[in-house]
mmCIF file of N, CA and C and ligand atoms in Angstrom:
data_model
loop_
_atom_site.group_PDB
_atom_site.id
_atom_site.type_symbol
_atom_site.label_atom_id
_atom_site.label_comp_id
_atom_site.label_asym_id
_atom_site.label_seq_id
_atom_site.Cartn_x
_atom_site.Cartn_y
_atom_site.Cartn_z
ATOM 1 N N MET E 1 16.303 -10.610 -3.390
ATOM 2 C CA MET E 1 17.471 -12.027 -3.429
ATOM 3 C C MET E 1 18.615 -11.504 -3.964
ATOM 4 N N ALA E 2 19.551 -11.855 -3.175
ATOM 5 C CA ALA E 2 21.143 -11.868 -3.920
ATOM 6 C C ALA E 2 21.716 -11.959 -5.031
ATOM 7 N N THR E 3 21.691 -10.909 -5.650
ATOM 8 C CA THR E 3 22.615 -11.174 -7.314
ATOM 9 C C THR E 3 23.490 -10.765 -7.532
ATOM 10 N N SER E 4 24.382 -11.264 -8.554
ATOM 11 C CA SER E 4 25.839 -11.264 -8.883
ATOM 12 C C SER E 4 25.805 -10.462 -10.293
ATOM 13 N N ASN E 5 26.010 -8.980 -10.653
ATOM 14 C CA ASN E 5 25.912 -8.170 -11.918
ATOM 15 C C ASN E 5 26.539 -9.866 -13.051
ATOM 16 N N ASP E 6 27.961 -9.854 -12.382
ATOM 17 C CA ASP E 6 28.566 -10.194 -13.615
ATOM 18 C C ASP E 6 28.347 -11.961 -13.591
ATOM 19 N N CYS E 7 27.514 -12.534 -13.271
ATOM 20 C CA CYS E 7 27.578 -14.194 -13.052
ATOM 21 C C CYS E 7 26.855 -14.330 -13.760
ATOM 22 N N LEU E 8 26.884 -15.729 -14.887
ATOM 23 C CA LEU E 8 25.992 -16.484 -15.763
ATOM 24 C C LEU E 8 25.114 -16.420 -15.163
ATOM 25 N N PHE E 9 24.711 -17.369 -14.510
ATOM 26 C CA PHE E 9 23.588 -18.015 -13.517
ATOM 27 C C PHE E 9 22.362 -17.220 -12.852
ATOM 28 N N CYS E 10 22.620 -15.689 -12.490
ATOM 29 C CA CYS E 10 22.275 -14.945 -11.899
ATOM 30 C C CYS E 10 21.416 -14.496 -13.586
ATOM 31 N N LYS E 11 21.994 -14.127 -14.407
ATOM 32 C CA LYS E 11 21.485 -13.506 -15.772
ATOM 33 C C LYS E 11 20.022 -14.704 -16.286
ATOM 34 N N ILE E 12 20.674 -16.224 -16.008
ATOM 35 C CA ILE E 12 19.936 -16.902 -16.307
ATOM 36 C C ILE E 12 18.402 -16.887 -15.273
ATOM 37 N N VAL E 13 18.301 -17.073 -14.050
ATOM 38 C CA VAL E 13 17.115 -16.638 -13.342
ATOM 39 C C VAL E 13 16.652 -15.272 -13.915
ATOM 40 N N ALA E 14 17.434 -14.307 -13.690
ATOM 41 C CA ALA E 14 16.697 -12.715 -14.087
ATOM 42 C C ALA E 14 15.895 -12.823 -16.087
ATOM 43 N N GLY E 15 16.011 -13.985 -16.526
ATOM 44 C CA GLY E 15 15.484 -14.114 -18.048
ATOM 45 C C GLY E 15 16.174 -13.412 -18.305
ATOM 46 N N GLU E 16 17.737 -13.147 -18.807
ATOM 47 C CA GLU E 16 18.210 -12.019 -19.825
ATOM 48 C C GLU E 16 19.448 -12.892 -20.472
ATOM 49 N N ILE E 17 19.447 -14.549 -20.244
ATOM 50 C CA ILE E 17 20.135 -15.504 -21.425
ATOM 51 C C ILE E 17 18.999 -16.472 -20.874
ATOM 52 N N PRO E 18 18.374 -17.223 -22.366
ATOM 53 C CA PRO E 18 17.955 -17.992 -22.475
ATOM 54 C C PRO E 18 18.214 -19.663 -21.645
ATOM 55 N N ASN E 19 17.596 -20.379 -21.060
ATOM 56 C CA ASN E 19 17.559 -21.919 -20.252
ATOM 57 C C ASN E 19 16.496 -22.660 -21.048
ATOM 58 N N ASP E 20 16.958 -23.458 -21.164
ATOM 59 C CA ASP E 20 15.849 -25.055 -20.858
ATOM 60 C C ASP E 20 15.622 -25.328 -19.352
ATOM 61 N N THR E 21 14.214 -24.429 -19.025
ATOM 62 C CA THR E 21 14.228 -25.152 -18.056
ATOM 63 C C THR E 21 13.294 -26.652 -17.743
ATOM 64 N N VAL E 22 13.786 -27.391 -16.748
ATOM 65 C CA VAL E 22 13.271 -28.422 -16.293
ATOM 66 C C VAL E 22 12.291 -28.606 -15.102
ATOM 67 N N TYR E 23 12.685 -27.652 -14.369
ATOM 68 C CA TYR E 23 11.789 -27.321 -13.073
ATOM 69 C C TYR E 23 11.955 -26.303 -12.358
ATOM 70 N N GLU E 24 10.723 -25.453 -11.243
ATOM 71 C CA GLU E 24 11.246 -24.493 -10.935
ATOM 72 C C GLU E 24 10.192 -24.390 -9.948
ATOM 73 N N THR E 25 10.905 -23.503 -8.614
ATOM 74 C CA THR E 25 10.144 -23.354 -7.420
ATOM 75 C C THR E 25 10.268 -21.863 -7.175
ATOM 76 N N ASP E 26 9.694 -21.084 -6.405
ATOM 77 C CA ASP E 26 9.948 -19.694 -6.005
ATOM 78 C C ASP E 26 11.804 -19.237 -5.736
ATOM 79 N N THR E 27 11.769 -20.550 -5.168
ATOM 80 C CA THR E 27 14.018 -20.132 -5.144
ATOM 81 C C THR E 27 14.306 -21.399 -5.289
ATOM 82 N N VAL E 28 14.520 -22.159 -6.656
ATOM 83 C CA VAL E 28 15.452 -23.060 -7.395
ATOM 84 C C VAL E 28 14.896 -23.070 -8.582
ATOM 85 N N LEU E 29 15.855 -22.791 -9.396
ATOM 86 C CA LEU E 29 15.937 -23.598 -10.806
ATOM 87 C C LEU E 29 16.352 -24.514 -11.474
ATOM 88 N N ALA E 30 15.895 -25.213 -12.399
ATOM 89 C CA ALA E 30 16.949 -26.446 -12.319
ATOM 90 C C ALA E 30 16.957 -26.422 -13.987
ATOM 91 N N PHE E 31 17.868 -26.260 -14.974
ATOM 92 C CA PHE E 31 17.931 -26.354 -16.218
ATOM 93 C C PHE E 31 19.266 -27.265 -16.960
ATOM 94 N N ARG E 32 18.756 -27.475 -18.563
ATOM 95 C CA ARG E 32 19.407 -28.447 -18.883
ATOM 96 C C ARG E 32 20.523 -27.750 -19.072
ATOM 97 N N ASP E 33 21.907 -28.652 -18.892
ATOM 98 C CA ASP E 33 23.309 -28.065 -18.924
ATOM 99 C C ASP E 33 23.064 -27.795 -20.076
ATOM 100 N N ILE E 34 24.064 -26.848 -21.060
ATOM 101 C CA ILE E 34 24.132 -26.729 -22.649
ATOM 102 C C ILE E 34 25.254 -27.513 -22.842
ATOM 103 N N THR E 35 26.206 -28.388 -22.542
ATOM 104 C CA THR E 35 27.434 -29.105 -22.097
ATOM 105 C C THR E 35 27.162 -30.334 -22.122
ATOM 106 N N PRO E 36 26.190 -31.002 -22.048
ATOM 107 C CA PRO E 36 25.451 -32.123 -21.211
ATOM 108 C C PRO E 36 26.599 -33.499 -21.437
ATOM 109 N N ARG E 37 26.998 -33.720 -20.244
ATOM 110 C CA ARG E 37 27.719 -34.796 -19.763
ATOM 111 C C ARG E 37 27.381 -36.757 -19.305
ATOM 112 N N ALA E 38 26.445 -36.688 -19.832
ATOM 113 C CA ALA E 38 25.332 -38.164 -19.402
ATOM 114 C C ALA E 38 23.532 -37.513 -20.100
ATOM 115 N N ASN E 39 23.016 -38.675 -20.649
ATOM 116 C CA ASN E 39 21.531 -38.520 -21.243
ATOM 117 C C ASN E 39 20.701 -37.072 -20.881
ATOM 118 N N THR E 40 21.137 -37.565 -19.304
ATOM 119 C CA THR E 40 20.200 -36.344 -18.355
ATOM 120 C C THR E 40 21.260 -35.758 -17.682
ATOM 121 N N HIS E 41 21.450 -34.655 -17.840
ATOM 122 C CA HIS E 41 22.516 -33.815 -17.118
ATOM 123 C C HIS E 41 21.249 -32.084 -16.709
ATOM 124 N N VAL E 42 21.193 -31.919 -15.588
ATOM 125 C CA VAL E 42 20.526 -31.382 -15.227
ATOM 126 C C VAL E 42 21.320 -30.088 -14.168
ATOM 127 N N LEU E 43 21.143 -28.915 -14.221
ATOM 128 C CA LEU E 43 21.974 -28.376 -13.183
ATOM 129 C C LEU E 43 20.695 -27.591 -12.088
ATOM 130 N N VAL E 44 21.150 -27.910 -11.384
ATOM 131 C CA VAL E 44 19.905 -27.407 -10.207
ATOM 132 C C VAL E 44 20.554 -25.996 -9.177
ATOM 133 N N ILE E 45 19.814 -24.612 -8.964
ATOM 134 C CA ILE E 45 20.286 -23.634 -8.850
ATOM 135 C C ILE E 45 20.139 -23.315 -7.908
ATOM 136 N N PRO E 46 19.792 -22.515 -6.549
ATOM 137 C CA PRO E 46 19.201 -21.454 -6.024
ATOM 138 C C PRO E 46 19.375 -19.966 -6.815
ATOM 139 N N LYS E 47 18.217 -19.396 -6.824
ATOM 140 C CA LYS E 47 18.023 -18.306 -7.437
ATOM 141 C C LYS E 47 18.753 -17.144 -6.799
ATOM 142 N N SER E 48 18.812 -17.552 -5.343
ATOM 143 C CA SER E 48 19.866 -16.403 -5.130
ATOM 144 C C SER E 48 21.399 -16.539 -4.963
ATOM 145 N N HIS E 49 22.199 -15.748 -5.127
ATOM 146 C CA HIS E 49 23.247 -15.858 -5.380
ATOM 147 C C HIS E 49 24.075 -16.469 -4.303
ATOM 148 N N GLN E 50 24.918 -17.318 -4.630
ATOM 149 C CA GLN E 50 26.018 -17.234 -2.763
ATOM 150 C C GLN E 50 27.183 -17.969 -4.439
ATOM 151 N N ASP E 51 28.122 -18.139 -4.141
ATOM 152 C CA ASP E 51 29.882 -18.526 -4.905
ATOM 153 C C ASP E 51 29.477 -19.565 -4.850
ATOM 154 N N THR E 52 29.705 -20.101 -3.524
ATOM 155 C CA THR E 52 30.108 -21.974 -3.726
ATOM 156 C C THR E 52 29.220 -22.635 -2.936
ATOM 157 N N LEU E 53 28.840 -24.238 -2.692
ATOM 158 C CA LEU E 53 28.336 -24.819 -2.124
ATOM 159 C C LEU E 53 28.677 -24.447 -0.532
ATOM 160 N N ALA E 54 29.813 -24.281 -0.490
ATOM 161 C CA ALA E 54 30.617 -24.298 0.972
ATOM 162 C C ALA E 54 29.839 -23.164 1.494
ATOM 163 N N GLN E 55 29.743 -22.031 0.759
ATOM 164 C CA GLN E 55 29.081 -20.567 1.504
ATOM 165 C C GLN E 55 27.342 -21.061 2.055
ATOM 166 N N MET E 56 26.841 -22.087 2.155
ATOM 167 C CA MET E 56 25.515 -22.339 2.065
ATOM 168 C C MET E 56 25.497 -23.246 3.145
ATOM 169 N N ALA E 57 26.266 -23.699 3.729
ATOM 170 C CA ALA E 57 26.966 -24.530 4.893
ATOM 171 C C ALA E 57 25.741 -23.807 6.274
ATOM 172 N N GLY E 58 26.172 -22.819 6.557
ATOM 173 C CA GLY E 58 24.820 -22.860 7.312
ATOM 174 C C GLY E 58 23.510 -22.866 7.119
ATOM 175 N N GLU E 59 23.405 -23.079 6.028
ATOM 176 C CA GLU E 59 21.701 -22.725 5.422
ATOM 177 C C GLU E 59 21.015 -23.908 5.560
ATOM 178 N N GLY E 60 20.293 -24.569 5.987
ATOM 179 C CA GLY E 60 20.188 -25.794 6.894
ATOM 180 C C GLY E 60 18.249 -25.503 5.224
ATOM 181 N N ALA E 61 17.610 -24.936 5.753
ATOM 182 C CA ALA E 61 16.483 -24.852 5.029
ATOM 183 C C ALA E 61 16.515 -24.572 3.785
ATOM 184 N N ASP E 62 18.103 -24.102 3.243
ATOM 185 C CA ASP E 62 17.696 -23.454 1.647
ATOM 186 C C ASP E 62 18.790 -24.447 0.831
ATOM 187 N N LEU E 63 19.220 -25.241 1.543
ATOM 188 C CA LEU E 63 19.972 -26.585 1.145
ATOM 189 C C LEU E 63 19.225 -27.956 1.253
ATOM 190 N N ALA E 64 18.054 -27.619 2.060
ATOM 191 C CA ALA E 64 17.258 -28.700 1.648
ATOM 192 C C ALA E 64 16.287 -28.783 0.922
ATOM 193 N N GLU E 65 15.878 -27.526 0.553
ATOM 194 C CA GLU E 65 15.529 -26.939 -0.832
ATOM 195 C C GLU E 65 15.873 -27.121 -2.294
ATOM 196 N N LEU E 66 17.364 -26.892 -2.204
ATOM 197 C CA LEU E 66 17.983 -27.334 -3.156
ATOM 198 C C LEU E 66 17.949 -28.663 -3.605
ATOM 199 N N PHE E 67 18.399 -29.455 -2.865
ATOM 200 C CA PHE E 67 18.140 -30.940 -2.792
ATOM 201 C C PHE E 67 17.013 -32.122 -3.049
ATOM 202 N N ALA E 68 15.519 -31.075 -2.202
ATOM 203 C CA ALA E 68 14.607 -31.954 -2.619
ATOM 204 C C ALA E 68 14.060 -31.324 -4.257
ATOM 205 N N ALA E 69 14.593 -30.491 -4.854
ATOM 206 C CA ALA E 69 14.230 -30.332 -5.617
ATOM 207 C C ALA E 69 15.103 -31.095 -7.029
ATOM 208 N N CYS E 70 16.619 -31.532 -6.685
ATOM 209 C CA CYS E 70 16.942 -32.823 -7.294
ATOM 210 C C CYS E 70 16.244 -33.825 -7.501
ATOM 211 N N GLY E 71 15.990 -34.563 -6.011
ATOM 212 C CA GLY E 71 14.849 -35.681 -6.032
ATOM 213 C C GLY E 71 13.664 -35.401 -7.297
ATOM 214 N N GLU E 72 13.072 -33.506 -6.935
ATOM 215 C CA GLU E 72 11.647 -33.971 -8.470
ATOM 216 C C GLU E 72 12.556 -33.658 -9.741
ATOM 217 N N VAL E 73 13.944 -33.323 -9.917
ATOM 218 C CA VAL E 73 14.097 -33.408 -11.366
ATOM 219 C C VAL E 73 14.882 -34.576 -11.609
ATOM 220 N N ALA E 74 14.634 -35.535 -10.438
ATOM 221 C CA ALA E 74 15.683 -37.021 -11.007
ATOM 222 C C ALA E 74 13.426 -37.455 -11.343
ATOM 223 N N ARG E 75 12.758 -37.221 -10.190
ATOM 224 C CA ARG E 75 11.559 -38.017 -10.714
ATOM 225 C C ARG E 75 10.791 -37.746 -12.406
ATOM 226 N N LEU E 76 10.818 -36.300 -12.199
ATOM 227 C CA LEU E 76 11.066 -35.570 -13.736
ATOM 228 C C LEU E 76 11.184 -35.957 -14.898
ATOM 229 N N GLU E 77 12.359 -36.763 -14.725
ATOM 230 C CA GLU E 77 13.473 -36.898 -16.002
ATOM 231 C C GLU E 77 13.309 -38.964 -15.928
ATOM 232 N N GLY E 78 12.632 -38.970 -15.012
ATOM 233 C CA GLY E 78 12.336 -40.517 -15.123
ATOM 234 C C GLY E 78 13.638 -41.598 -14.958
ATOM 235 N N ILE E 79 14.282 -40.975 -14.154
ATOM 236 C CA ILE E 79 15.740 -41.625 -13.452
ATOM 237 C C ILE E 79 15.325 -41.930 -12.172
ATOM 238 N N GLU E 80 14.753 -41.807 -11.125
ATOM 239 C CA GLU E 80 14.415 -41.900 -10.102
ATOM 240 C C GLU E 80 14.796 -43.363 -9.898
ATOM 241 N N GLU E 81 14.132 -44.439 -10.783
ATOM 242 C CA GLU E 81 14.972 -45.883 -9.866
ATOM 243 C C GLU E 81 16.017 -46.213 -10.962
ATOM 244 N N SER E 82 16.174 -45.688 -11.811
ATOM 245 C CA SER E 82 17.319 -46.072 -12.643
ATOM 246 C C SER E 82 18.754 -45.825 -11.599
ATOM 247 N N GLY E 83 18.485 -44.673 -11.081
ATOM 248 C CA GLY E 83 19.890 -44.226 -10.367
ATOM 249 C C GLY E 83 20.446 -42.938 -11.303
ATOM 250 N N TYR E 84 21.020 -42.026 -10.343
ATOM 251 C CA TYR E 84 21.416 -40.423 -10.519
ATOM 252 C C TYR E 84 22.575 -40.145 -10.025
ATOM 253 N N ARG E 85 23.591 -39.153 -10.330
ATOM 254 C CA ARG E 85 24.710 -38.711 -8.964
ATOM 255 C C ARG E 85 24.241 -37.186 -9.565
ATOM 256 N N VAL E 86 24.303 -36.806 -8.160
ATOM 257 C CA VAL E 86 24.399 -35.328 -7.891
ATOM 258 C C VAL E 86 25.790 -35.264 -7.356
ATOM 259 N N VAL E 87 26.294 -33.389 -8.267
ATOM 260 C CA VAL E 87 27.484 -33.927 -7.867
ATOM 261 C C VAL E 87 28.097 -32.176 -7.413
ATOM 262 N N SER E 88 28.383 -31.360 -6.780
ATOM 263 C CA SER E 88 28.579 -29.780 -7.012
ATOM 264 C C SER E 88 30.025 -29.833 -6.450
ATOM 265 N N ASN E 89 31.226 -29.244 -7.806
ATOM 266 C CA ASN E 89 32.168 -29.075 -8.015
ATOM 267 C C ASN E 89 32.118 -27.471 -7.131
ATOM 268 N N VAL E 90 33.517 -27.278 -6.198
ATOM 269 C CA VAL E 90 33.580 -26.344 -5.200
ATOM 270 C C VAL E 90 35.019 -25.921 -4.958
ATOM 271 N N GLY E 91 35.636 -24.678 -5.771
ATOM 272 C CA GLY E 91 36.439 -24.024 -6.140
ATOM 273 C C GLY E 91 37.473 -25.244 -7.614
ATOM 274 N N PRO E 92 38.710 -24.608 -7.004
ATOM 275 C CA PRO E 92 39.806 -24.801 -8.639
ATOM 276 C C PRO E 92 39.790 -26.406 -9.020
ATOM 277 N N ASP E 93 40.549 -26.767 -7.871
ATOM 278 C CA ASP E 93 40.549 -27.840 -7.692
ATOM 279 C C ASP E 93 39.510 -29.343 -8.471
ATOM 280 N N ALA E 94 38.570 -28.434 -7.715
ATOM 281 C CA ALA E 94 37.371 -29.515 -8.286
ATOM 282 C C ALA E 94 37.157 -28.876 -9.992
ATOM 283 N N GLY E 95 37.402 -27.806 -10.459
ATOM 284 C CA GLY E 95 37.372 -27.666 -11.925
ATOM 285 C C GLY E 95 35.773 -26.635 -11.825
ATOM 286 N N GLN E 96 35.438 -25.798 -10.500
ATOM 287 C CA GLN E 96 34.597 -25.593 -10.603
ATOM 288 C C GLN E 96 33.958 -23.855 -11.352
ATOM 289 N N GLU E 97 33.389 -23.545 -12.965
ATOM 290 C CA GLU E 97 33.537 -23.027 -14.021
ATOM 291 C C GLU E 97 33.316 -21.585 -13.198
ATOM 292 N N VAL E 98 31.438 -21.898 -13.080
ATOM 293 C CA VAL E 98 30.733 -20.688 -12.754
ATOM 294 C C VAL E 98 30.627 -20.600 -11.346
ATOM 295 N N PHE E 99 30.873 -19.691 -10.885
ATOM 296 C CA PHE E 99 30.976 -19.474 -9.012
ATOM 297 C C PHE E 99 29.585 -19.019 -8.890
ATOM 298 N N HIS E 100 28.522 -19.514 -8.835
ATOM 299 C CA HIS E 100 26.875 -19.884 -8.566
ATOM 300 C C HIS E 100 26.355 -21.133 -8.176
ATOM 301 N N VAL E 101 26.233 -21.542 -6.743
ATOM 302 C CA VAL E 101 26.008 -22.894 -6.864
ATOM 303 C C VAL E 101 25.406 -22.947 -7.614
ATOM 304 N N HIS E 102 25.770 -24.888 -7.827
ATOM 305 C CA HIS E 102 24.513 -25.315 -8.699
ATOM 306 C C HIS E 102 25.411 -27.161 -8.400
ATOM 307 N N ILE E 103 23.979 -27.731 -8.292
ATOM 308 C CA ILE E 103 24.100 -29.094 -8.403
ATOM 309 C C ILE E 103 23.641 -29.277 -9.782
ATOM 310 N N HIS E 104 24.911 -30.300 -10.117
ATOM 311 C CA HIS E 104 25.062 -31.201 -11.687
ATOM 312 C C HIS E 104 23.944 -32.533 -10.932
ATOM 313 N N VAL E 105 22.933 -32.968 -11.714
ATOM 314 C CA VAL E 105 22.599 -34.254 -11.458
ATOM 315 C C VAL E 105 22.360 -34.191 -12.823
ATOM 316 N N LEU E 106 22.795 -36.094 -12.703
ATOM 317 C CA LEU E 106 23.415 -36.914 -14.052
ATOM 318 C C LEU E 106 23.243 -37.940 -13.945
ATOM 319 N N GLY E 107 22.398 -38.539 -14.950
ATOM 320 C CA GLY E 107 21.828 -39.833 -15.427
ATOM 321 C C GLY E 107 21.427 -40.671 -16.060
ATOM 322 N N GLY E 108 20.117 -41.262 -16.688
ATOM 323 C CA GLY E 108 19.827 -41.516 -17.565
ATOM 324 C C GLY E 108 20.806 -42.434 -18.745
ATOM 325 N N GLN E 109 21.946 -43.164 -18.049
ATOM 326 C CA GLN E 109 23.012 -44.296 -18.542
ATOM 327 C C GLN E 109 24.363 -44.670 -17.380
ATOM 328 N N ASN E 110 24.481 -45.727 -17.158
ATOM 329 C CA ASN E 110 25.601 -46.150 -16.266
ATOM 330 C C ASN E 110 26.999 -45.026 -16.042
ATOM 331 N N LEU E 111 26.557 -44.503 -15.015
ATOM 332 C CA LEU E 111 27.998 -43.558 -14.841
ATOM 333 C C LEU E 111 29.396 -43.732 -14.707
ATOM 334 N N GLY E 112 29.467 -44.932 -14.330
ATOM 335 C CA GLY E 112 30.699 -45.086 -13.451
ATOM 336 C C GLY E 112 31.374 -45.277 -12.754
ATOM 337 N N PRO E 113 32.435 -45.402 -11.945
ATOM 338 C CA PRO E 113 32.882 -44.610 -10.653
ATOM 339 C C PRO E 113 32.648 -43.386 -10.782
ATOM 340 N N VAL E 114 32.679 -42.991 -9.242
ATOM 341 C CA VAL E 114 32.364 -41.442 -9.251
ATOM 342 C C VAL E 114 34.137 -40.459 -10.326
ATOM 343 N N ALA E 115 34.160 -39.606 -10.714
ATOM 344 C CA ALA E 115 35.341 -39.519 -11.383
ATOM 345 C C ALA E 115 36.302 -38.649 -10.386
ATOM 346 N N ALA E 116 37.379 -39.077 -10.522
ATOM 347 C CA ALA E 116 38.504 -38.217 -10.096
ATOM 348 C C ALA E 116 39.953 -37.535 -10.702
ATOM 349 N N GLY E 117 40.373 -37.323 -9.573
ATOM 350 C CA GLY E 117 42.158 -37.202 -10.407
ATOM 351 C C GLY E 117 42.573 -38.424 -11.072
ATOM 352 N N ARG E 118 42.465 -39.459 -10.368
ATOM 353 C CA ARG E 118 43.476 -40.559 -11.219
ATOM 354 C C ARG E 118 42.652 -41.814 -11.345
ATOM 355 N N GLY E 119 43.133 -42.757 -12.442
ATOM 356 C CA GLY E 119 42.846 -43.911 -12.681
ATOM 357 C C GLY E 119 42.150 -43.923 -13.495
HETATM 358 P P1 AMP Z 201 30.621 -26.253 -13.171
HETATM 359 O O1 AMP Z 201 32.297 -26.686 -14.029
HETATM 360 O O2 AMP Z 201 30.710 -27.293 -11.827
HETATM 361 O O3 AMP Z 201 31.083 -25.069 -12.450
HETATM 362 O O4 AMP Z 201 29.975 -26.607 -14.174
HETATM 363 C C1 AMP Z 201 29.743 -25.585 -14.942
HETATM 364 C C2 AMP Z 201 28.296 -25.717 -15.525
HETATM 365 O O5 AMP Z 201 27.609 -24.927 -16.667
HETATM 366 C C3 AMP Z 201 29.379 -26.786 -17.339
HETATM 367 O O6 AMP Z 201 28.565 -28.207 -17.204
HETATM 368 C C4 AMP Z 201 28.278 -25.580 -18.119
HETATM 369 O O7 AMP Z 201 28.382 -26.589 -19.417
HETATM 370 C C5 AMP Z 201 27.282 -25.310 -18.020
HETATM 371 N N1 AMP Z 201 26.449 -23.686 -18.441
HETATM 372 C C6 AMP Z 201 27.826 -23.198 -18.866
HETATM 373 N N2 AMP Z 201 26.929 -21.688 -19.140
HETATM 374 C C7 AMP Z 201 26.123 -22.563 -19.451
HETATM 375 C C8 AMP Z 201 24.286 -21.885 -20.156
HETATM 376 N N3 AMP Z 201 24.587 -20.789 -20.904
HETATM 377 N N4 AMP Z 201 23.529 -22.702 -20.084
HETATM 378 C C9 AMP Z 201 23.913 -24.008 -19.332
HETATM 379 N N5 AMP Z 201 24.146 -24.745 -18.393
HETATM 380 C C10 AMP Z 201 25.979 -23.473 -18.439
HETATM 381 ZN ZN1 ZN Z 202 24.970 -15.971 -9.216
#
């Protein structure tokens, strides 16, 4: 499995930094965001290191597992019916802080319009 020494989320996968796990498979880990921006805010990550979602573009099976896990998280969190949002920040303009692929799963409240730079 690809890992990166200085990567925060690789350390979480390795168990070196504690996390509040919601769901886990052999290839995917989902845990609560440490600074939640919605009533439900879970991060879904591949256990194998990739910097951004863009780098996974050719990896259909891995992407399918990642998004299937987002759906499973929504089911476990009880927001499947009320609705939720999946977001992945890619690069500087999106404000990506952690360069290990992660999907934000947000819900448990009305989220309003998709956040953008205007309005
Ligand atoms: P992004 O800005 O898309 O790169 O999102 C990174 C997310 O990681 C932010 O929402 C942070 O609150 C979250 N985060 C940072 N450190 C931790 C941690 N140790 N455990 C859980 N979430 C974290
Ligand atoms: Zn990593």
